[in-house]
Tab-separated table of C-alpha atoms in Angstrom:
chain	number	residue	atom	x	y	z
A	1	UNK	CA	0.000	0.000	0.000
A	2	UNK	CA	1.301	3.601	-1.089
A	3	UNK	CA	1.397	5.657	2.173
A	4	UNK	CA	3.469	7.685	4.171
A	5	UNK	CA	4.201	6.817	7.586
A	6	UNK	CA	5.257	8.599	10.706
A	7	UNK	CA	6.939	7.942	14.097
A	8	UNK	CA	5.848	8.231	17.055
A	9	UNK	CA	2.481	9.360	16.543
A	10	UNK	CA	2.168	11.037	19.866
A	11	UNK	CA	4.801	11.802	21.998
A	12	UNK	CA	4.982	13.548	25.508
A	13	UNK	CA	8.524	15.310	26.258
A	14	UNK	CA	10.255	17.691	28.248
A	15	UNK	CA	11.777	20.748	27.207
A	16	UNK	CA	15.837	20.719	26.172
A	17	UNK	CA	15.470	17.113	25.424
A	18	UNK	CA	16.425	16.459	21.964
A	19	UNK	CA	14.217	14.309	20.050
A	20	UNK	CA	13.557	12.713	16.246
A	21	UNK	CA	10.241	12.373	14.707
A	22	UNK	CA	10.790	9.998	11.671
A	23	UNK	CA	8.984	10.469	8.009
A	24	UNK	CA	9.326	7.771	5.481
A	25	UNK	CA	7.533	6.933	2.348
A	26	UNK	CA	6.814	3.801	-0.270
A	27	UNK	CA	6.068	5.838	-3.585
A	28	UNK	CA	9.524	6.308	-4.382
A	29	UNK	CA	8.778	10.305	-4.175
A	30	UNK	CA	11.367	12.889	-4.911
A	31	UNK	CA	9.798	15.571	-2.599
A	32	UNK	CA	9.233	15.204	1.005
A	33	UNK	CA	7.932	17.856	3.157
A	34	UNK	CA	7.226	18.842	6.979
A	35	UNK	CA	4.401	21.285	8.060
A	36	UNK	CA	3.249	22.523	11.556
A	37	UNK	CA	-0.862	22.686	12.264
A	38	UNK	CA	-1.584	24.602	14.926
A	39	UNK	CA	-5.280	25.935	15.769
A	40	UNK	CA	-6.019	29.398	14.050
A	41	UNK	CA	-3.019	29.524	12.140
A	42	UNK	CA	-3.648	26.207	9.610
A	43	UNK	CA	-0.673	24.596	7.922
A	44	UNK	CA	3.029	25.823	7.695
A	45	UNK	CA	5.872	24.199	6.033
A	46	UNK	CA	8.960	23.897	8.211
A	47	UNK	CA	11.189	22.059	5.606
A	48	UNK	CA	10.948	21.018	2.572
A	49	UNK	CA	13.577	18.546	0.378
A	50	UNK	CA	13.291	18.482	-3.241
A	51	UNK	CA	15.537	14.938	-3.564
A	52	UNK	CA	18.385	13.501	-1.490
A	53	UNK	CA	20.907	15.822	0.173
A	54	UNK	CA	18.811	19.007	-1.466
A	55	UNK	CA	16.921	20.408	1.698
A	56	UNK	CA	15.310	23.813	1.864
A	57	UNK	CA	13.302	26.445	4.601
A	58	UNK	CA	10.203	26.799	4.806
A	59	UNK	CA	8.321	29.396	6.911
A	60	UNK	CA	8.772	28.057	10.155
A	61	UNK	CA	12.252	26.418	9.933
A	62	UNK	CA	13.683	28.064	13.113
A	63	UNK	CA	14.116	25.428	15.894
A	64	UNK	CA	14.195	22.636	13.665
A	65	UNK	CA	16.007	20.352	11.647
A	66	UNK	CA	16.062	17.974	8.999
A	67	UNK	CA	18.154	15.580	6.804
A	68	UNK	CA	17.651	13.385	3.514
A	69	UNK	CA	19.988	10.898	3.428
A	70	UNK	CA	18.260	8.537	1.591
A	71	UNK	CA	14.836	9.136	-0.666
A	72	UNK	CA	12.658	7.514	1.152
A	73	UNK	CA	13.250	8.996	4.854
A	74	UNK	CA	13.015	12.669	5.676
A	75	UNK	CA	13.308	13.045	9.820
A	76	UNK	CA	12.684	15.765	11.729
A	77	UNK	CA	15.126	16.605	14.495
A	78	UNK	CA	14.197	19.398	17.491
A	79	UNK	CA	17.729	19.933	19.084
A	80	UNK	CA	16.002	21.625	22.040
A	81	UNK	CA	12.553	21.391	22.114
A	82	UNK	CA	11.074	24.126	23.924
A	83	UNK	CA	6.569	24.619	24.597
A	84	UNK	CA	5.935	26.498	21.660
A	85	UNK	CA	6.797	23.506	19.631
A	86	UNK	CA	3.818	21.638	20.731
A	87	UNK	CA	1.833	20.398	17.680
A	88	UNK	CA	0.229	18.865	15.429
A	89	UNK	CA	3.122	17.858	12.389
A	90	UNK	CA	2.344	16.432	8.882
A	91	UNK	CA	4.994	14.840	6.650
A	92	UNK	CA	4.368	14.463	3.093
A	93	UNK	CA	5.386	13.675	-0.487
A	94	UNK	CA	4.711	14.006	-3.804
A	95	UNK	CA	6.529	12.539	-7.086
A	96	UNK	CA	8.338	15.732	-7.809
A	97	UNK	CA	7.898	19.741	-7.133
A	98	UNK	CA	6.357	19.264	-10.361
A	99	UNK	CA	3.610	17.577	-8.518
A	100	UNK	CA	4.180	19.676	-5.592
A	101	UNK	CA	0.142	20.020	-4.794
A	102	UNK	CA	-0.671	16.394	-5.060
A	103	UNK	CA	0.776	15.083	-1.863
A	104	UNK	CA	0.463	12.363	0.204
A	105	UNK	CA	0.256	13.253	3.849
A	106	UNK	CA	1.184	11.130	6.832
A	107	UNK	CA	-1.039	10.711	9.603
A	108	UNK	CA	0.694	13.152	11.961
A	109	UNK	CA	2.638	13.378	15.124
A	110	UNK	CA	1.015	15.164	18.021
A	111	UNK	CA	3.958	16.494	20.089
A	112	UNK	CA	3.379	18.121	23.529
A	113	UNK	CA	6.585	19.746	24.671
A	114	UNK	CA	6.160	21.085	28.783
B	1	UNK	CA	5.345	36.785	4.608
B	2	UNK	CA	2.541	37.046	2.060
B	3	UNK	CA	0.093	35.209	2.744
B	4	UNK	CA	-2.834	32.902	1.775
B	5	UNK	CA	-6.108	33.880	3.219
B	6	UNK	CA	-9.907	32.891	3.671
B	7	UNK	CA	-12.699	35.009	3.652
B	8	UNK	CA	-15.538	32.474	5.404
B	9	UNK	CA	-14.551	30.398	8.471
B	10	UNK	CA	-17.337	28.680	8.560
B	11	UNK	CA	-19.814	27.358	5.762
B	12	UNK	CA	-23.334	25.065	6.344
B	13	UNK	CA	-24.886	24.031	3.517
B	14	UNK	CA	-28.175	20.996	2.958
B	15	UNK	CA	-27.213	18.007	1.699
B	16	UNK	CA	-27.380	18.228	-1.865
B	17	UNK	CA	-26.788	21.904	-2.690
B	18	UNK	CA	-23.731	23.558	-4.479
B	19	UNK	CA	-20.706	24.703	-1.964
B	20	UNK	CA	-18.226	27.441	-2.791
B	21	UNK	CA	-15.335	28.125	-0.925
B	22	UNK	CA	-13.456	31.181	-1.251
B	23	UNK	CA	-9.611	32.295	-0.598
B	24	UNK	CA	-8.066	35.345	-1.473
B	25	UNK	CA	-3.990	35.449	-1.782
B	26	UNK	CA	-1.805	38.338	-1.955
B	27	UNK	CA	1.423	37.272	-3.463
B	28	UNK	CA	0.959	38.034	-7.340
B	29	UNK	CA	3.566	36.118	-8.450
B	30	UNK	CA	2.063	32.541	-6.956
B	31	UNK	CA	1.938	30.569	-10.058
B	32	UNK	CA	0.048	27.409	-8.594
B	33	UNK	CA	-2.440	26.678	-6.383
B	34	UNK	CA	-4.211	23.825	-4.623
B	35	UNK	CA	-7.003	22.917	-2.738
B	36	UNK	CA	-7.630	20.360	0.374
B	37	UNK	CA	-9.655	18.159	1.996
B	38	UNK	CA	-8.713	17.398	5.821
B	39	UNK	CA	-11.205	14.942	7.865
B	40	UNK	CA	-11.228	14.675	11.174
B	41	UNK	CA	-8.007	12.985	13.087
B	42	UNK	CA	-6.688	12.681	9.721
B	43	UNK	CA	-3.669	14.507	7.301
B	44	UNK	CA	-4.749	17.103	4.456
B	45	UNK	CA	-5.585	14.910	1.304
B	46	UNK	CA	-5.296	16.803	-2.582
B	47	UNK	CA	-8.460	17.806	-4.042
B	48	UNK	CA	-7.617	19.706	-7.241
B	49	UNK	CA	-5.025	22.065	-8.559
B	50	UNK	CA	-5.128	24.624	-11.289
B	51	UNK	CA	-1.674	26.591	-12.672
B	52	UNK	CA	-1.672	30.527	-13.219
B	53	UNK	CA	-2.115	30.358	-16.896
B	54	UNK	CA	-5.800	28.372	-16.282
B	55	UNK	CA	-8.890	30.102	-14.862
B	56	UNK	CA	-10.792	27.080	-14.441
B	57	UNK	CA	-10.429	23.439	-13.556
B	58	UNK	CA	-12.803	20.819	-12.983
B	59	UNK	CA	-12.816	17.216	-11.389
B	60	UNK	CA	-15.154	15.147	-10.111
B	61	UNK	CA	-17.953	17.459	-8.484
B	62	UNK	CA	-15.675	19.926	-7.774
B	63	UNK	CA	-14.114	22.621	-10.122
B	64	UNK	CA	-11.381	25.358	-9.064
B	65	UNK	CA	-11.584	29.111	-10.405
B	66	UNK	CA	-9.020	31.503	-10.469
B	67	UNK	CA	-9.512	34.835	-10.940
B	68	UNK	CA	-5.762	36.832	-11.323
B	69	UNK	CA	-7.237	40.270	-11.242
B	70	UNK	CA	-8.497	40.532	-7.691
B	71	UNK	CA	-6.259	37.331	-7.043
B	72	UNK	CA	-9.094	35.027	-5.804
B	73	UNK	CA	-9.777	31.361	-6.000
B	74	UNK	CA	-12.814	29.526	-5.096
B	75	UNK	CA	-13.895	25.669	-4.885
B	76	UNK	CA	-16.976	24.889	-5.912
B	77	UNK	CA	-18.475	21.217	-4.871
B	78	UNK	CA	-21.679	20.178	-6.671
B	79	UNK	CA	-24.124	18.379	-5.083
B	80	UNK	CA	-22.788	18.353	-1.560
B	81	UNK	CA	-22.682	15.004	0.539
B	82	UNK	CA	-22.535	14.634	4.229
B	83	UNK	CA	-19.269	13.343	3.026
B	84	UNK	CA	-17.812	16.525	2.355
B	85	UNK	CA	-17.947	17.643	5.590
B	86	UNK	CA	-14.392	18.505	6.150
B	87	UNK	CA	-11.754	21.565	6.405
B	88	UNK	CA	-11.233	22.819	3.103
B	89	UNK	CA	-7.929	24.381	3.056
B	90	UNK	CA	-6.512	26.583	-0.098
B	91	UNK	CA	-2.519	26.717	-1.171
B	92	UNK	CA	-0.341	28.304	-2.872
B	93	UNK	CA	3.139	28.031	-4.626
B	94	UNK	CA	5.454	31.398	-4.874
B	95	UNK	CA	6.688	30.050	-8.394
B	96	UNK	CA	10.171	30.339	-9.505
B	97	UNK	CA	13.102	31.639	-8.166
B	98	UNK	CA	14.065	29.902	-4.410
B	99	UNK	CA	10.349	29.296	-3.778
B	100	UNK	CA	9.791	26.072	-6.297
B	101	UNK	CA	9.310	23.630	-3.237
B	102	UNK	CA	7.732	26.058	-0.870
B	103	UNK	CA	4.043	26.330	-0.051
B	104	UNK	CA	1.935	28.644	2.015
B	105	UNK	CA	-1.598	27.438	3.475
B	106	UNK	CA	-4.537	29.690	3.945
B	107	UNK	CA	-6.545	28.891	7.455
B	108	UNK	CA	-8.673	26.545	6.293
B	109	UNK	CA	-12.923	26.793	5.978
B	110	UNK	CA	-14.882	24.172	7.708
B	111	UNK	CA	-17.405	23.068	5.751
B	112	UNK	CA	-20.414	21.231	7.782
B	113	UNK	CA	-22.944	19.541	5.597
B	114	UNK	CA	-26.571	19.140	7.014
B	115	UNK	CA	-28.689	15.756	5.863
């Protein structure tokens, strides 16, 4: 089954306490992304990778960050989280930035940082 | 940033009537734009896209306007199911330049459908 898949799904933690939430897809997709949902303020991309090794911003990058070692994995990594990095985060893909819109999201991480 | 915005919140409609969902954007030289469907407990899921040199699209009960001018975009959903209760959230892509992977979400209209 096509899908992409994320790890954990919920997870608890403290702030300073470095943590990985992983991203990985099946569709052999070029693009991988990470967004933020947070009430009021809808989606935000945090980083975005157009194919191994090529990673860029997005508009919430600051406290985060990410790798792309390999095509099918895109992790996100929060060095220190810290409360205001509690929520709701969505990784997707698509085939290419050609196909940038149709995306395949995950099924999210809820992350509560205290 | 610019931005992508939505003018409703909040749209009810009967079971079986039209649905149009509006979103106005202010960065002029977006080139691409998108539409989604989030349920529930669930991720965003692509409805429809339409590029800058289209004005219209249309899929399966839905079609996607675009109106450069007054840089507006609508969904429209035909025949509306209890099914398409959701969040309807519009996107858009800056276009060339740095911005080729980046994308910028409005803040999403719920969209409650009555039996």
């Amino acid at each position: 089954e096509a899908q992409v898949t994320q790890n954990p799904r919920y997870l608890i933690t403290v702030t300073g306490k470095k943590l990985t939430v992983t991203c990985s897809q099946n569709m052999n997709h070029e693009y991988m992304s990470w967004y933020r949902q947070d009430p009021g303020l809808g989606l935000r991309q945090i980083y975005y990778s157009m194919n191994v090794e090529v990673t860029d911003k997005g508009d919430v990058p600051e406290g985060y960050k990410v790798s792309r070692k390999e095509k099918r994995n895109f992790p996100l990594i929060l060095e220190s989280p810290s409360p205001n990095q509690t929520s709701l985060y969505f990784c997707a893909s698509s085939l290419s930035w050609d196909y940038l819109g149709e995306q395949y999201f995950g099924p999210g991480t809820r992350l509560t940082v205290t | 940033g610019e931005s992508v915005g939505l003018h409703l919140p909040t749209l009810s409609v009967q079971e079986g009537d039209n649905s149009i969902i509006n979103c106005a954007y202010s960065n002029s030289a977006s080139d691409y734009f998108i539409w989604y469907k989030q349920e529930s407990g669930k991720g965003p899921q692509f409805i429809i896209d339409i590029r800058s040199n289209m004005d219209k699209r249309q899929g399966q009960r839905v079609t996607v306007l675009l109106n450069k001018t007054v840089k507006h975009l609508s969904l429209q959903i035909a025949a509306t199911q209890p099914g398409d209760s959701a969040v309807y959230f519009c996107a858009e892509n800056g276009g060339g330049g740095t911005s080729y992977g980046k994308l910028t979400f409005g803040q999403g209209t719920i969209l409650t459908v009555h039996p």
